[in-house]
Amino acid sequence: MNVTIAIVAFTCLVSWLAFNNRNLFDQLCHYPYAEYKRGEKFRWLTGGLIHADVFHLFINMYVLYEFGKMVEYYFTEVHGMTAGMIMYVTFYFFTLVLSNVPTYLKHRDNAHYRAVGASGATSAIVFSFIVFEPTAMLGLFFILPIPAVLFGILYLFYSSWAGKKNADNIDHEAHFYGAVAGFLFTIAMKPALFSLFIHKIVSVF
């Protein structure tokens, strides 16, 4: 069983347990007020292991599975089997934690704000894929396929705009910063990937 499937299975298990146990949900959710007042920084991690409902879980795990299996493959190709798998796991959970920091800073005095979901880490996985395959055509959920790099640009613009508008209950900051972290850390682990990224884009023209 590959690492991506293991992460999906573990996240589904924890999410399912939390669906049926409100106390567990409250103990694990990303709750900036408790993280600030009580020092419960572990929620930056555990908040990404639970989801609001089955549909929320399905969306995140579908994206993680579809892109994660490819990113995992690229990590093992670039860094070697063992090192690549270790770096992939570290990458996923590090970006999961990091993507929750902006909302912690924004809402740490708001006792009513809570967030859940792995969207920050799944955004990081998608943008890691974009580093490797910027010209691949993406057609998520039957949307008209567009080049991955264009999808990434549109995604960042939308996440930034929606985060500032703050008109819904979606943690757009986690999406934005998770995506940026995924792109930058993939390159930081192997700087030569950036020149390959540029070359693949330029070669299309």
Short mmCIF file of C-alpha atoms in Angstrom, two decimals:
data_model
loop_
_atom_site.label_atom_id
_atom_site.label_comp_id
_atom_site.label_asym_id
_atom_site.label_seq_id
_atom_site.Cartn_x
_atom_site.Cartn_y
_atom_site.Cartn_z
CA MET A 1 0.00 0.00 0.00
CA ASN A 2 1.46 3.38 -0.95
CA VAL A 3 1.77 6.34 1.39
CA THR A 4 -1.04 8.34 -0.21
CA ILE A 5 -3.56 5.57 0.33
CA ALA A 6 -2.39 5.23 3.93
CA ILE A 7 -2.92 8.96 4.56
CA VAL A 8 -6.36 8.84 2.91
CA ALA A 9 -7.36 5.80 4.98
CA PHE A 10 -6.11 7.32 8.24
CA THR A 11 -7.86 10.64 7.57
CA CYS A 12 -11.11 8.87 6.69
CA LEU A 13 -10.92 6.84 9.89
CA VAL A 14 -10.33 9.84 12.16
CA SER A 15 -12.98 11.88 10.34
CA TRP A 16 -15.52 9.08 10.63
CA LEU A 17 -14.86 8.72 14.35
CA ALA A 18 -15.35 12.47 14.77
CA PHE A 19 -18.61 12.37 12.78
CA ASN A 20 -20.00 10.09 15.48
CA ASN A 21 -18.43 11.75 18.50
CA ARG A 22 -19.00 15.47 18.99
CA ASN A 23 -16.61 15.63 21.94
CA LEU A 24 -13.82 14.17 19.80
CA PHE A 25 -14.64 16.64 17.02
CA ASP A 26 -14.40 19.56 19.47
CA GLN A 27 -11.10 18.26 20.87
CA LEU A 28 -9.47 17.93 17.43
CA CYS A 29 -10.82 20.86 15.39
CA HIS A 30 -8.69 23.86 14.43
CA TYR A 31 -9.79 26.33 17.13
CA PRO A 32 -7.49 29.40 17.13
CA TYR A 33 -8.91 30.76 20.39
CA ALA A 34 -8.02 27.57 22.31
CA GLU A 35 -4.68 27.37 20.52
CA TYR A 36 -3.84 30.88 21.70
CA LYS A 37 -5.39 30.93 25.16
CA ARG A 38 -4.61 27.34 26.15
CA GLY A 39 -1.58 26.65 23.97
CA GLU A 40 -3.29 23.80 22.10
CA LYS A 41 -1.14 24.07 18.98
CA PHE A 42 -1.66 20.36 18.26
CA ARG A 43 -4.94 21.44 16.68
CA TRP A 44 -2.98 22.80 13.70
CA LEU A 45 -2.40 19.14 12.84
CA THR A 46 -5.52 17.41 14.14
CA GLY A 47 -7.86 19.93 12.52
CA GLY A 48 -6.74 18.56 9.17
CA LEU A 49 -7.69 15.02 10.11
CA ILE A 50 -11.40 15.74 10.56
CA HIS A 51 -14.04 17.19 8.23
CA ALA A 52 -17.39 18.96 8.44
CA ASP A 53 -19.35 16.22 6.66
CA VAL A 54 -19.01 13.28 4.27
CA PHE A 55 -19.03 15.49 1.17
CA HIS A 56 -16.24 17.68 2.58
CA LEU A 57 -14.22 14.57 3.36
CA PHE A 58 -14.86 13.09 -0.10
CA ILE A 59 -13.72 16.22 -1.95
CA ASN A 60 -10.46 16.48 -0.03
CA MET A 61 -9.65 12.79 -0.18
CA TYR A 62 -10.50 12.59 -3.88
CA VAL A 63 -8.08 15.43 -4.64
CA LEU A 64 -5.45 13.95 -2.32
CA TYR A 65 -5.71 10.52 -3.93
CA GLU A 66 -5.70 11.73 -7.53
CA PHE A 67 -2.78 14.13 -7.15
CA GLY A 68 -1.04 12.56 -4.18
CA LYS A 69 -0.27 9.28 -5.90
CA MET A 70 1.46 11.20 -8.71
CA VAL A 71 3.36 13.54 -6.39
CA GLU A 72 4.43 10.58 -4.28
CA TYR A 73 5.78 8.91 -7.42
CA TYR A 74 7.70 12.05 -8.41
CA PHE A 75 9.15 12.41 -4.92
CA THR A 76 10.49 8.85 -5.01
CA GLU A 77 11.85 9.36 -8.52
CA VAL A 78 13.65 12.59 -7.60
CA HIS A 79 14.80 11.76 -4.07
CA GLY A 80 14.98 7.95 -4.08
CA MET A 81 12.46 5.45 -2.74
CA THR A 82 13.03 5.67 1.02
CA ALA A 83 14.01 9.34 1.20
CA GLY A 84 11.23 10.26 -1.20
CA MET A 85 8.55 8.56 0.88
CA ILE A 86 9.83 10.17 4.08
CA MET A 87 9.96 13.58 2.42
CA TYR A 88 6.47 13.12 0.99
CA VAL A 89 4.95 12.31 4.38
CA THR A 90 6.85 15.19 5.99
CA PHE A 91 5.76 17.51 3.18
CA TYR A 92 2.09 16.60 3.59
CA PHE A 93 1.86 17.04 7.34
CA PHE A 94 4.16 20.07 7.43
CA THR A 95 2.00 21.92 4.90
CA LEU A 96 -1.11 20.78 6.76
CA VAL A 97 0.19 22.45 9.92
CA LEU A 98 1.60 25.51 8.17
CA SER A 99 -1.62 26.25 6.29
CA ASN A 100 -3.48 26.65 9.60
CA VAL A 101 -1.11 29.28 10.98
CA PRO A 102 -2.59 32.27 9.06
CA THR A 103 -6.11 31.62 10.38
CA TYR A 104 -4.66 31.15 13.86
CA LEU A 105 -3.10 34.61 13.67
CA LYS A 106 -6.29 36.09 12.20
CA HIS A 107 -8.83 34.49 14.55
CA ARG A 108 -6.95 33.78 17.80
CA ASP A 109 -9.11 36.28 19.71
CA ASN A 110 -12.35 35.01 18.17
CA ALA A 111 -13.94 32.42 20.44
CA HIS A 112 -16.53 31.55 17.80
CA TYR A 113 -14.23 30.62 14.91
CA ARG A 114 -13.45 26.98 14.17
CA ALA A 115 -12.24 25.23 11.03
CA VAL A 116 -11.64 21.66 9.90
CA GLY A 117 -10.36 19.85 6.84
CA ALA A 118 -7.23 18.88 4.95
CA SER A 119 -7.70 21.51 2.24
CA GLY A 120 -4.45 23.31 3.02
CA ALA A 121 -2.41 20.14 2.57
CA THR A 122 -4.35 18.99 -0.49
CA SER A 123 -3.75 22.42 -2.04
CA ALA A 124 -0.05 21.91 -1.34
CA ILE A 125 -0.17 18.53 -3.07
CA VAL A 126 -1.85 20.03 -6.15
CA PHE A 127 0.75 22.79 -6.38
CA SER A 128 3.56 20.31 -5.92
CA PHE A 129 2.12 18.48 -8.92
CA ILE A 130 2.11 21.78 -10.84
CA VAL A 131 5.86 22.10 -10.21
CA PHE A 132 6.40 18.72 -11.86
CA GLU A 133 3.78 19.02 -14.60
CA PRO A 134 2.95 22.69 -15.27
CA THR A 135 1.54 22.03 -18.74
CA ALA A 136 -0.63 19.04 -17.81
CA MET A 137 -4.30 19.60 -18.54
CA LEU A 138 -6.45 19.66 -15.42
CA GLY A 139 -10.17 19.04 -15.59
CA LEU A 140 -11.22 18.70 -11.97
CA PHE A 141 -14.81 17.47 -11.53
CA PHE A 142 -15.53 17.67 -15.26
CA ILE A 143 -14.64 21.36 -15.59
CA LEU A 144 -13.19 22.39 -18.96
CA PRO A 145 -9.51 21.27 -18.90
CA ILE A 146 -6.90 24.02 -18.61
CA PRO A 147 -3.09 23.91 -18.19
CA ALA A 148 -2.04 23.19 -14.62
CA VAL A 149 0.00 26.38 -14.29
CA LEU A 150 -3.00 28.48 -15.39
CA PHE A 151 -5.23 26.62 -12.96
CA GLY A 152 -2.71 27.43 -10.23
CA ILE A 153 -2.71 31.15 -11.02
CA LEU A 154 -6.51 31.30 -11.06
CA TYR A 155 -6.70 29.30 -7.84
CA LEU A 156 -4.36 31.70 -6.03
CA PHE A 157 -6.22 34.78 -7.26
CA TYR A 158 -9.57 33.33 -6.23
CA SER A 159 -8.36 32.14 -2.81
CA SER A 160 -6.81 35.54 -2.09
CA TRP A 161 -9.95 37.39 -3.19
CA ALA A 162 -12.34 35.10 -1.32
CA GLY A 163 -10.20 35.19 1.82
CA LYS A 164 -10.31 39.00 1.91
CA LYS A 165 -14.04 39.07 1.16
CA ASN A 166 -14.69 36.60 4.00
CA ALA A 167 -18.25 35.93 2.83
CA ASP A 168 -18.47 32.20 3.62
CA ASN A 169 -17.26 29.61 6.11
CA ILE A 170 -14.46 28.30 3.89
CA ASP A 171 -10.87 28.76 5.09
CA HIS A 172 -9.53 30.35 1.92
CA GLU A 173 -6.35 31.43 3.71
CA ALA A 174 -5.49 27.77 4.29
CA HIS A 175 -6.03 27.08 0.59
CA PHE A 176 -3.85 30.01 -0.46
CA TYR A 177 -0.96 29.49 1.93
CA GLY A 178 -1.07 25.72 1.58
CA ALA A 179 -0.77 26.12 -2.20
CA VAL A 180 2.13 28.58 -1.92
CA ALA A 181 3.89 26.37 0.62
CA GLY A 182 3.45 23.31 -1.59
CA PHE A 183 4.99 25.06 -4.57
CA LEU A 184 7.91 26.59 -2.68
CA PHE A 185 8.82 23.58 -0.56
CA THR A 186 8.79 21.23 -3.54
CA ILE A 187 11.35 23.47 -5.21
CA ALA A 188 13.31 24.03 -1.99
CA MET A 189 13.82 20.28 -1.64
CA LYS A 190 15.23 20.11 -5.19
CA PRO A 191 16.07 23.60 -6.59
CA ALA A 192 16.81 22.19 -10.06
CA LEU A 193 13.07 21.56 -10.43
CA PHE A 194 12.45 25.28 -10.90
CA SER A 195 14.48 25.49 -14.10
CA LEU A 196 12.69 22.38 -15.38
CA PHE A 197 9.36 23.98 -14.46
CA ILE A 198 10.21 27.10 -16.48
CA HIS A 199 11.57 25.03 -19.37
CA LYS A 200 8.36 23.00 -19.64
CA ILE A 201 6.27 26.16 -19.78
CA VAL A 202 8.51 27.93 -22.30
CA SER A 203 8.71 24.85 -24.52
CA VAL A 204 4.96 25.04 -25.15
CA PHE A 205 5.46 28.36 -26.92
#
